[in-house]
Amino acid sequence: MDENRALTELIEGGLKPAVYQWRAPTMPSAGLAAASWPERAREAGWKVFYLNGRRARDKRSFLGLCREAFDLPEWAGRNWDALADCLKDLSWSPAGGGYLVLYEEWAELAEADQRAFRTALDIFADAVEYWRDTGTPMTVLLSSIGVEVAGVPKLG
């Protein structure tokens, strides 16, 4: 299954919400709407969050990236527990169809601070599990060219 078809299946509920490795398609496949993949997700009622990890090379910078990308409330703490709690709440950012998180350039954190990267993956996995059986599931897509994460399945 190609990346476009896999994303369509995910958005339509045909694939289990999870943390996946994913390579964003550069062009829509034949037969798919001309809209870009984030637009397709939004049209289906999904809230899309984008994390560009290019400068997130440690816990502090990753948490700052998440604070911005998820538009975390001012009351939220600046630690792992606060991020985990916020990703299981999201009341300030409602979605109709689900939550889709694209984390690009994750390899920066993985290479610079393996422990922080693994903690981030655990938090994402817990949030995905929390939302899985609700009307608004969460899926996290890890996108990086030429690098893979052991133990994380591929989407597409």
PDB file of N, CA and C in Angstrom, residues 56-156:
ATOM      1  N   ALA A  56      15.036  20.430  17.754  1.00  0.00           N
ATOM      2  CA  ALA A  56      14.742  19.785  19.045  1.00  0.00           C
ATOM      3  C   ALA A  56      15.781  18.698  19.283  1.00  0.00           C
ATOM      4  N   ARG A  57      16.828  19.057  20.026  1.00  0.00           N
ATOM      5  CA  ARG A  57      17.937  18.133  20.223  1.00  0.00           C
ATOM      6  C   ARG A  57      18.097  17.678  21.670  1.00  0.00           C
ATOM      7  N   ASP A  58      17.158  18.088  22.537  1.00  0.00           N
ATOM      8  CA  ASP A  58      17.177  17.646  23.926  1.00  0.00           C
ATOM      9  C   ASP A  58      15.766  17.767  24.497  1.00  0.00           C
ATOM     10  N   LYS A  59      15.610  17.320  25.734  1.00  0.00           N
ATOM     11  CA  LYS A  59      14.293  17.334  26.379  1.00  0.00           C
ATOM     12  C   LYS A  59      13.687  18.731  26.369  1.00  0.00           C
ATOM     13  N   ARG A  60      14.448  19.702  26.790  1.00  0.00           N
ATOM     14  CA  ARG A  60      13.936  21.076  26.904  1.00  0.00           C
ATOM     15  C   ARG A  60      13.452  21.613  25.562  1.00  0.00           C
ATOM     16  N   SER A  61      14.242  21.451  24.521  1.00  0.00           N
ATOM     17  CA  SER A  61      13.832  21.977  23.216  1.00  0.00           C
ATOM     18  C   SER A  61      12.663  21.184  22.630  1.00  0.00           C
ATOM     19  N   PHE A  62      12.602  19.883  22.908  1.00  0.00           N
ATOM     20  CA  PHE A  62      11.466  19.088  22.438  1.00  0.00           C
ATOM     21  C   PHE A  62      10.178  19.520  23.137  1.00  0.00           C
ATOM     22  N   LEU A  63      10.239  19.709  24.452  1.00  0.00           N
ATOM     23  CA  LEU A  63       9.058  20.162  25.182  1.00  0.00           C
ATOM     24  C   LEU A  63       8.609  21.540  24.700  1.00  0.00           C
ATOM     25  N   GLY A  64       9.546  22.410  24.374  1.00  0.00           N
ATOM     26  CA  GLY A  64       9.208  23.723  23.809  1.00  0.00           C
ATOM     27  C   GLY A  64       8.531  23.588  22.451  1.00  0.00           C
ATOM     28  N   LEU A  65       9.036  22.678  21.646  1.00  0.00           N
ATOM     29  CA  LEU A  65       8.431  22.403  20.341  1.00  0.00           C
ATOM     30  C   LEU A  65       6.994  21.925  20.513  1.00  0.00           C
ATOM     31  N   CYS A  66       6.765  21.032  21.448  1.00  0.00           N
ATOM     32  CA  CYS A  66       5.415  20.512  21.700  1.00  0.00           C
ATOM     33  C   CYS A  66       4.501  21.604  22.233  1.00  0.00           C
ATOM     34  N   ARG A  67       5.016  22.437  23.124  1.00  0.00           N
ATOM     35  CA  ARG A  67       4.218  23.537  23.668  1.00  0.00           C
ATOM     36  C   ARG A  67       3.677  24.399  22.520  1.00  0.00           C
ATOM     37  N   GLU A  68       4.524  24.680  21.563  1.00  0.00           N
ATOM     38  CA  GLU A  68       4.122  25.503  20.422  1.00  0.00           C
ATOM     39  C   GLU A  68       3.208  24.733  19.467  1.00  0.00           C
ATOM     40  N   ALA A  69       3.595  23.537  19.079  1.00  0.00           N
ATOM     41  CA  ALA A  69       2.841  22.772  18.076  1.00  0.00           C
ATOM     42  C   ALA A  69       1.442  22.402  18.548  1.00  0.00           C
ATOM     43  N   PHE A  70       1.315  22.034  19.818  1.00  0.00           N
ATOM     44  CA  PHE A  70       0.009  21.644  20.358  1.00  0.00           C
ATOM     45  C   PHE A  70      -0.734  22.835  20.960  1.00  0.00           C
ATOM     46  N   ASP A  71      -0.103  24.012  20.925  1.00  0.00           N
ATOM     47  CA  ASP A  71      -0.683  25.224  21.487  1.00  0.00           C
ATOM     48  C   ASP A  71      -1.151  24.957  22.916  1.00  0.00           C
ATOM     49  N   LEU A  72      -0.226  24.405  23.708  1.00  0.00           N
ATOM     50  CA  LEU A  72      -0.564  24.016  25.072  1.00  0.00           C
ATOM     51  C   LEU A  72      -0.996  25.226  25.900  1.00  0.00           C
ATOM     52  N   PRO A  73      -1.949  25.021  26.791  1.00  0.00           N
ATOM     53  CA  PRO A  73      -2.421  26.131  27.643  1.00  0.00           C
ATOM     54  C   PRO A  73      -1.315  26.643  28.558  1.00  0.00           C
ATOM     55  N   GLU A  74      -1.457  27.884  28.970  1.00  0.00           N
ATOM     56  CA  GLU A  74      -0.468  28.501  29.858  1.00  0.00           C
ATOM     57  C   GLU A  74      -0.305  27.727  31.161  1.00  0.00           C
ATOM     58  N   TRP A  75      -1.373  27.122  31.658  1.00  0.00           N
ATOM     59  CA  TRP A  75      -1.312  26.417  32.930  1.00  0.00           C
ATOM     60  C   TRP A  75      -0.500  25.118  32.857  1.00  0.00           C
ATOM     61  N   ALA A  76      -0.230  24.645  31.641  1.00  0.00           N
ATOM     62  CA  ALA A  76       0.491  23.374  31.491  1.00  0.00           C
ATOM     63  C   ALA A  76       1.942  23.527  31.938  1.00  0.00           C
ATOM     64  N   GLY A  77       2.409  22.550  32.686  1.00  0.00           N
ATOM     65  CA  GLY A  77       3.797  22.549  33.126  1.00  0.00           C
ATOM     66  C   GLY A  77       4.746  22.330  31.953  1.00  0.00           C
ATOM     67  N   ARG A  78       6.004  22.389  32.235  1.00  0.00           N
ATOM     68  CA  ARG A  78       7.031  22.239  31.193  1.00  0.00           C
ATOM     69  C   ARG A  78       7.889  21.016  31.489  1.00  0.00           C
ATOM     70  N   ASN A  79       7.201  19.855  31.602  1.00  0.00           N
ATOM     71  CA  ASN A  79       7.911  18.614  31.894  1.00  0.00           C
ATOM     72  C   ASN A  79       7.188  17.452  31.203  1.00  0.00           C
ATOM     73  N   TRP A  80       7.766  16.273  31.300  1.00  0.00           N
ATOM     74  CA  TRP A  80       7.187  15.104  30.621  1.00  0.00           C
ATOM     75  C   TRP A  80       5.780  14.795  31.109  1.00  0.00           C
ATOM     76  N   ASP A  81       5.562  14.851  32.416  1.00  0.00           N
ATOM     77  CA  ASP A  81       4.237  14.527  32.961  1.00  0.00           C
ATOM     78  C   ASP A  81       3.179  15.491  32.433  1.00  0.00           C
ATOM     79  N   ALA A  82       3.520  16.760  32.358  1.00  0.00           N
ATOM     80  CA  ALA A  82       2.567  17.755  31.853  1.00  0.00           C
ATOM     81  C   ALA A  82       2.241  17.489  30.392  1.00  0.00           C
ATOM     82  N   LEU A  83       3.245  17.166  29.587  1.00  0.00           N
ATOM     83  CA  LEU A  83       2.985  16.846  28.179  1.00  0.00           C
ATOM     84  C   LEU A  83       2.074  15.634  28.071  1.00  0.00           C
ATOM     85  N   ALA A  84       2.365  14.602  28.846  1.00  0.00           N
ATOM     86  CA  ALA A  84       1.537  13.394  28.813  1.00  0.00           C
ATOM     87  C   ALA A  84       0.098  13.714  29.203  1.00  0.00           C
ATOM     88  N   ASP A  85      -0.083  14.497  30.243  1.00  0.00           N
ATOM     89  CA  ASP A  85      -1.432  14.873  30.674  1.00  0.00           C
ATOM     90  C   ASP A  85      -2.156  15.683  29.597  1.00  0.00           C
ATOM     91  N   CYS A  86      -1.462  16.637  29.014  1.00  0.00           N
ATOM     92  CA  CYS A  86      -2.086  17.487  27.990  1.00  0.00           C
ATOM     93  C   CYS A  86      -2.489  16.688  26.753  1.00  0.00           C
ATOM     94  N   LEU A  87      -1.676  15.724  26.345  1.00  0.00           N
ATOM     95  CA  LEU A  87      -2.015  14.933  25.160  1.00  0.00           C
ATOM     96  C   LEU A  87      -3.197  14.005  25.417  1.00  0.00           C
ATOM     97  N   LYS A  88      -3.547  13.800  26.672  1.00  0.00           N
ATOM     98  CA  LYS A  88      -4.724  13.001  27.004  1.00  0.00           C
ATOM     99  C   LYS A  88      -5.922  13.891  27.329  1.00  0.00           C
ATOM    100  N   ASP A  89      -5.772  15.169  27.213  1.00  0.00           N
ATOM    101  CA  ASP A  89      -6.854  16.110  27.479  1.00  0.00           C
ATOM    102  C   ASP A  89      -7.293  16.760  26.159  1.00  0.00           C
ATOM    103  N   LEU A  90      -6.516  17.671  25.630  1.00  0.00           N
ATOM    104  CA  LEU A  90      -6.779  18.371  24.364  1.00  0.00           C
ATOM    105  C   LEU A  90      -8.146  19.055  24.319  1.00  0.00           C
ATOM    106  N   SER A  91      -8.715  19.387  25.484  1.00  0.00           N
ATOM    107  CA  SER A  91     -10.016  20.062  25.511  1.00  0.00           C
ATOM    108  C   SER A  91      -9.949  21.444  24.865  1.00  0.00           C
ATOM    109  N   TRP A  92      -8.792  22.066  24.840  1.00  0.00           N
ATOM    110  CA  TRP A  92      -8.614  23.376  24.213  1.00  0.00           C
ATOM    111  C   TRP A  92      -8.468  23.262  22.689  1.00  0.00           C
ATOM    112  N   SER A  93      -8.404  22.042  22.175  1.00  0.00           N
ATOM    113  CA  SER A  93      -8.202  21.821  20.747  1.00  0.00           C
ATOM    114  C   SER A  93      -9.066  20.660  20.259  1.00  0.00           C
ATOM    115  N   PRO A  94     -10.390  20.831  20.259  1.00  0.00           N
ATOM    116  CA  PRO A  94     -11.284  19.724  19.902  1.00  0.00           C
ATOM    117  C   PRO A  94     -11.156  19.310  18.437  1.00  0.00           C
ATOM    118  N   ALA A  95     -11.457  18.051  18.189  1.00  0.00           N
ATOM    119  CA  ALA A  95     -11.424  17.498  16.827  1.00  0.00           C
ATOM    120  C   ALA A  95     -12.684  16.671  16.618  1.00  0.00           C
ATOM    121  N   GLY A  96     -13.174  16.657  15.402  1.00  0.00           N
ATOM    122  CA  GLY A  96     -14.355  15.868  15.084  1.00  0.00           C
ATOM    123  C   GLY A  96     -14.020  14.432  14.714  1.00  0.00           C
ATOM    124  N   GLY A  97     -12.958  14.248  13.932  1.00  0.00           N
ATOM    125  CA  GLY A  97     -12.622  12.914  13.449  1.00  0.00           C
ATOM    126  C   GLY A  97     -11.489  12.239  14.179  1.00  0.00           C
ATOM    127  N   GLY A  98     -10.540  13.020  14.660  1.00  0.00           N
ATOM    128  CA  GLY A  98      -9.391  12.451  15.336  1.00  0.00           C
ATOM    129  C   GLY A  98      -8.253  13.452  15.396  1.00  0.00           C
ATOM    130  N   TYR A  99      -7.137  12.995  15.943  1.00  0.00           N
ATOM    131  CA  TYR A  99      -5.935  13.812  16.062  1.00  0.00           C
ATOM    132  C   TYR A  99      -4.810  13.144  15.279  1.00  0.00           C
ATOM    133  N   LEU A 100      -4.184  13.924  14.425  1.00  0.00           N
ATOM    134  CA  LEU A 100      -3.086  13.422  13.617  1.00  0.00           C
ATOM    135  C   LEU A 100      -1.857  14.271  13.907  1.00  0.00           C
ATOM    136  N   VAL A 101      -0.803  13.629  14.386  1.00  0.00           N
ATOM    137  CA  VAL A 101       0.433  14.326  14.736  1.00  0.00           C
ATOM    138  C   VAL A 101       1.503  13.902  13.743  1.00  0.00           C
ATOM    139  N   LEU A 102       2.070  14.868  13.036  1.00  0.00           N
ATOM    140  CA  LEU A 102       3.206  14.597  12.162  1.00  0.00           C
ATOM    141  C   LEU A 102       4.450  15.151  12.827  1.00  0.00           C
ATOM    142  N   TYR A 103       5.398  14.265  13.119  1.00  0.00           N
ATOM    143  CA  TYR A 103       6.663  14.653  13.751  1.00  0.00           C
ATOM    144  C   TYR A 103       7.760  14.411  12.729  1.00  0.00           C
ATOM    145  N   GLU A 104       8.195  15.496  12.086  1.00  0.00           N
ATOM    146  CA  GLU A 104       9.272  15.417  11.099  1.00  0.00           C
ATOM    147  C   GLU A 104      10.614  15.714  11.759  1.00  0.00           C
ATOM    148  N   GLU A 105      11.653  15.202  11.132  1.00  0.00           N
ATOM    149  CA  GLU A 105      13.022  15.433  11.599  1.00  0.00           C
ATOM    150  C   GLU A 105      13.240  14.965  13.035  1.00  0.00           C
ATOM    151  N   TRP A 106      12.575  13.890  13.415  1.00  0.00           N
ATOM    152  CA  TRP A 106      12.715  13.319  14.757  1.00  0.00           C
ATOM    153  C   TRP A 106      14.116  12.774  14.999  1.00  0.00           C
ATOM    154  N   ALA A 107      14.822  12.462  13.908  1.00  0.00           N
ATOM    155  CA  ALA A 107      16.162  11.886  14.049  1.00  0.00           C
ATOM    156  C   ALA A 107      17.117  12.828  14.783  1.00  0.00           C
ATOM    157  N   GLU A 108      16.849  14.127  14.732  1.00  0.00           N
ATOM    158  CA  GLU A 108      17.687  15.090  15.462  1.00  0.00           C
ATOM    159  C   GLU A 108      17.690  14.769  16.954  1.00  0.00           C
ATOM    160  N   LEU A 109      16.501  14.569  17.513  1.00  0.00           N
ATOM    161  CA  LEU A 109      16.403  14.247  18.938  1.00  0.00           C
ATOM    162  C   LEU A 109      16.933  12.842  19.208  1.00  0.00           C
ATOM    163  N   ALA A 110      16.598  11.906  18.335  1.00  0.00           N
ATOM    164  CA  ALA A 110      17.029  10.517  18.524  1.00  0.00           C
ATOM    165  C   ALA A 110      18.548  10.400  18.568  1.00  0.00           C
ATOM    166  N   GLU A 111      19.224  11.161  17.725  1.00  0.00           N
ATOM    167  CA  GLU A 111      20.682  11.098  17.671  1.00  0.00           C
ATOM    168  C   GLU A 111      21.334  11.862  18.825  1.00  0.00           C
ATOM    169  N   ALA A 112      20.745  12.988  19.206  1.00  0.00           N
ATOM    170  CA  ALA A 112      21.368  13.833  20.219  1.00  0.00           C
ATOM    171  C   ALA A 112      21.024  13.412  21.648  1.00  0.00           C
ATOM    172  N   ASP A 113      19.816  12.886  21.851  1.00  0.00           N
ATOM    173  CA  ASP A 113      19.367  12.552  23.206  1.00  0.00           C
ATOM    174  C   ASP A 113      18.422  11.354  23.128  1.00  0.00           C
ATOM    175  N   GLN A 114      18.990  10.175  23.042  1.00  0.00           N
ATOM    176  CA  GLN A 114      18.221   8.939  22.873  1.00  0.00           C
ATOM    177  C   GLN A 114      17.196   8.746  23.982  1.00  0.00           C
ATOM    178  N   ARG A 115      17.551   9.063  25.195  1.00  0.00           N
ATOM    179  CA  ARG A 115      16.630   8.895  26.318  1.00  0.00           C
ATOM    180  C   ARG A 115      15.391   9.793  26.160  1.00  0.00           C
ATOM    181  N   ALA A 116      15.612  11.054  25.800  1.00  0.00           N
ATOM    182  CA  ALA A 116      14.490  11.976  25.593  1.00  0.00           C
ATOM    183  C   ALA A 116      13.622  11.499  24.435  1.00  0.00           C
ATOM    184  N   PHE A 117      14.238  11.013  23.382  1.00  0.00           N
ATOM    185  CA  PHE A 117      13.477  10.528  22.232  1.00  0.00           C
ATOM    186  C   PHE A 117      12.598   9.343  22.628  1.00  0.00           C
ATOM    187  N   ARG A 118      13.149   8.395  23.349  1.00  0.00           N
ATOM    188  CA  ARG A 118      12.371   7.225  23.784  1.00  0.00           C
ATOM    189  C   ARG A 118      11.241   7.635  24.734  1.00  0.00           C
ATOM    190  N   THR A 119      11.497   8.606  25.586  1.00  0.00           N
ATOM    191  CA  THR A 119      10.441   9.100  26.470  1.00  0.00           C
ATOM    192  C   THR A 119       9.323   9.740  25.649  1.00  0.00           C
ATOM    193  N   ALA A 120       9.698  10.532  24.654  1.00  0.00           N
ATOM    194  CA  ALA A 120       8.699  11.151  23.775  1.00  0.00           C
ATOM    195  C   ALA A 120       7.869  10.081  23.074  1.00  0.00           C
ATOM    196  N   LEU A 121       8.511   9.035  22.560  1.00  0.00           N
ATOM    197  CA  LEU A 121       7.766   7.952  21.898  1.00  0.00           C
ATOM    198  C   LEU A 121       6.813   7.265  22.863  1.00  0.00           C
ATOM    199  N   ASP A 122       7.259   7.052  24.095  1.00  0.00           N
ATOM    200  CA  ASP A 122       6.384   6.434  25.108  1.00  0.00           C
ATOM    201  C   ASP A 122       5.169   7.313  25.394  1.00  0.00           C
ATOM    202  N   ILE A 123       5.374   8.610  25.498  1.00  0.00           N
ATOM    203  CA  ILE A 123       4.271   9.531  25.752  1.00  0.00           C
ATOM    204  C   ILE A 123       3.298   9.530  24.580  1.00  0.00           C
ATOM    205  N   PHE A 124       3.829   9.545  23.365  1.00  0.00           N
ATOM    206  CA  PHE A 124       2.953   9.483  22.188  1.00  0.00           C
ATOM    207  C   PHE A 124       2.165   8.173  22.172  1.00  0.00           C
ATOM    208  N   ALA A 125       2.832   7.070  22.453  1.00  0.00           N
ATOM    209  CA  ALA A 125       2.158   5.766  22.442  1.00  0.00           C
ATOM    210  C   ALA A 125       1.052   5.709  23.500  1.00  0.00           C
ATOM    211  N   ASP A 126       1.304   6.259  24.673  1.00  0.00           N
ATOM    212  CA  ASP A 126       0.283   6.295  25.724  1.00  0.00           C
ATOM    213  C   ASP A 126      -0.911   7.151  25.305  1.00  0.00           C
ATOM    214  N   ALA A 127      -0.646   8.288  24.670  1.00  0.00           N
ATOM    215  CA  ALA A 127      -1.736   9.158  24.213  1.00  0.00           C
ATOM    216  C   ALA A 127      -2.550   8.468  23.123  1.00  0.00           C
ATOM    217  N   VAL A 128      -1.876   7.787  22.199  1.00  0.00           N
ATOM    218  CA  VAL A 128      -2.577   7.052  21.146  1.00  0.00           C
ATOM    219  C   VAL A 128      -3.478   5.996  21.772  1.00  0.00           C
ATOM    220  N   GLU A 129      -2.964   5.278  22.755  1.00  0.00           N
ATOM    221  CA  GLU A 129      -3.755   4.248  23.440  1.00  0.00           C
ATOM    222  C   GLU A 129      -4.956   4.870  24.151  1.00  0.00           C
ATOM    223  N   TYR A 130      -4.754   6.002  24.786  1.00  0.00           N
ATOM    224  CA  TYR A 130      -5.825   6.682  25.501  1.00  0.00           C
ATOM    225  C   TYR A 130      -6.981   7.050  24.562  1.00  0.00           C
ATOM    226  N   TRP A 131      -6.655   7.566  23.380  1.00  0.00           N
ATOM    227  CA  TRP A 131      -7.670   8.033  22.433  1.00  0.00           C
ATOM    228  C   TRP A 131      -8.202   6.930  21.515  1.00  0.00           C
ATOM    229  N   ARG A 132      -7.555   5.772  21.498  1.00  0.00           N
ATOM    230  CA  ARG A 132      -7.839   4.731  20.498  1.00  0.00           C
ATOM    231  C   ARG A 132      -9.319   4.365  20.374  1.00  0.00           C
ATOM    232  N   ASP A 133      -9.999   4.109  21.452  1.00  0.00           N
ATOM    233  CA  ASP A 133     -11.384   3.634  21.392  1.00  0.00           C
ATOM    234  C   ASP A 133     -12.404   4.746  21.592  1.00  0.00           C
ATOM    235  N   THR A 134     -12.006   5.967  21.268  1.00  0.00           N
ATOM    236  CA  THR A 134     -12.924   7.098  21.364  1.00  0.00           C
ATOM    237  C   THR A 134     -13.359   7.497  19.954  1.00  0.00           C
ATOM    238  N   GLY A 135     -14.220   8.472  19.870  1.00  0.00           N
ATOM    239  CA  GLY A 135     -14.642   8.989  18.567  1.00  0.00           C
ATOM    240  C   GLY A 135     -13.591   9.870  17.924  1.00  0.00           C
ATOM    241  N   THR A 136     -12.523  10.151  18.660  1.00  0.00           N
ATOM    242  CA  THR A 136     -11.443  10.988  18.146  1.00  0.00           C
ATOM    243  C   THR A 136     -10.093  10.313  18.395  1.00  0.00           C
ATOM    244  N   PRO A 137      -9.791   9.268  17.641  1.00  0.00           N
ATOM    245  CA  PRO A 137      -8.513   8.572  17.849  1.00  0.00           C
ATOM    246  C   PRO A 137      -7.324   9.472  17.511  1.00  0.00           C
ATOM    247  N   MET A 138      -6.183   9.105  18.022  1.00  0.00           N
ATOM    248  CA  MET A 138      -4.944   9.830  17.728  1.00  0.00           C
ATOM    249  C   MET A 138      -3.976   8.889  17.036  1.00  0.00           C
ATOM    250  N   THR A 139      -3.306   9.423  16.032  1.00  0.00           N
ATOM    251  CA  THR A 139      -2.223   8.710  15.375  1.00  0.00           C
ATOM    252  C   THR A 139      -1.031   9.653  15.280  1.00  0.00           C
ATOM    253  N   VAL A 140       0.161   9.118  15.493  1.00  0.00           N
ATOM    254  CA  VAL A 140       1.398   9.886  15.387  1.00  0.00           C
ATOM    255  C   VAL A 140       2.198   9.313  14.236  1.00  0.00           C
ATOM    256  N   LEU A 141       2.602  10.190  13.315  1.00  0.00           N
ATOM    257  CA  LEU A 141       3.410   9.787  12.170  1.00  0.00           C
ATOM    258  C   LEU A 141       4.810  10.348  12.326  1.00  0.00           C
ATOM    259  N   LEU A 142       5.802   9.461  12.338  1.00  0.00           N
ATOM    260  CA  LEU A 142       7.204   9.861  12.416  1.00  0.00           C
ATOM    261  C   LEU A 142       7.756   9.886  11.006  1.00  0.00           C
ATOM    262  N   SER A 143       8.173  11.053  10.564  1.00  0.00           N
ATOM    263  CA  SER A 143       8.649  11.183   9.189  1.00  0.00           C
ATOM    264  C   SER A 143      10.088  11.681   9.176  1.00  0.00           C
ATOM    265  N   SER A 144      10.952  10.909   8.555  1.00  0.00           N
ATOM    266  CA  SER A 144      12.349  11.298   8.384  1.00  0.00           C
ATOM    267  C   SER A 144      12.902  10.500   7.221  1.00  0.00           C
ATOM    268  N   ILE A 145      13.641  11.143   6.375  1.00  0.00           N
ATOM    269  CA  ILE A 145      14.161  10.489   5.177  1.00  0.00           C
ATOM    270  C   ILE A 145      15.435   9.725   5.506  1.00  0.00           C
ATOM    271  N   GLY A 146      15.439   8.447   5.163  1.00  0.00           N
ATOM    272  CA  GLY A 146      16.632   7.635   5.287  1.00  0.00           C
ATOM    273  C   GLY A 146      16.925   7.080   6.669  1.00  0.00           C
ATOM    274  N   VAL A 147      16.057   7.345   7.641  1.00  0.00           N
ATOM    275  CA  VAL A 147      16.285   6.864   9.004  1.00  0.00           C
ATOM    276  C   VAL A 147      15.039   6.130   9.468  1.00  0.00           C
ATOM    277  N   GLU A 148      15.240   5.064  10.223  1.00  0.00           N
ATOM    278  CA  GLU A 148      14.100   4.308  10.749  1.00  0.00           C
ATOM    279  C   GLU A 148      14.239   4.121  12.243  1.00  0.00           C
ATOM    280  N   VAL A 149      13.082   3.884  12.887  1.00  0.00           N
ATOM    281  CA  VAL A 149      13.050   3.638  14.326  1.00  0.00           C
ATOM    282  C   VAL A 149      12.747   2.163  14.539  1.00  0.00           C
ATOM    283  N   ALA A 150      13.627   1.466  15.209  1.00  0.00           N
ATOM    284  CA  ALA A 150      13.398   0.045  15.501  1.00  0.00           C
ATOM    285  C   ALA A 150      12.141  -0.106  16.351  1.00  0.00           C
ATOM    286  N   GLY A 151      11.311  -1.053  15.966  1.00  0.00           N
ATOM    287  CA  GLY A 151      10.122  -1.375  16.743  1.00  0.00           C
ATOM    288  C   GLY A 151       8.896  -0.532  16.438  1.00  0.00           C
ATOM    289  N   VAL A 152       9.009   0.429  15.527  1.00  0.00           N
ATOM    290  CA  VAL A 152       7.867   1.260  15.164  1.00  0.00           C
ATOM    291  C   VAL A 152       7.422   0.857  13.766  1.00  0.00           C
ATOM    292  N   PRO A 153       6.157   0.409  13.619  1.00  0.00           N
ATOM    293  CA  PRO A 153       5.696  -0.066  12.316  1.00  0.00           C
ATOM    294  C   PRO A 153       5.624   1.052  11.278  1.00  0.00           C
ATOM    295  N   LYS A 154       5.672   0.674  10.031  1.00  0.00           N
ATOM    296  CA  LYS A 154       5.566   1.633   8.928  1.00  0.00           C
ATOM    297  C   LYS A 154       4.113   1.728   8.462  1.00  0.00           C
ATOM    298  N   LEU A 155       3.719   2.930   8.120  1.00  0.00           N
ATOM    299  CA  LEU A 155       2.416   3.169   7.515  1.00  0.00           C
ATOM    300  C   LEU A 155       2.649   3.317   6.023  1.00  0.00           C
ATOM    301  N   GLY A 156       2.097   2.407   5.272  1.00  0.00           N
ATOM    302  CA  GLY A 156       2.268   2.467   3.823  1.00  0.00           C
ATOM    303  C   GLY A 156       3.310   1.507   3.335  1.00  0.00           C
TER     304      GLY A 156
END
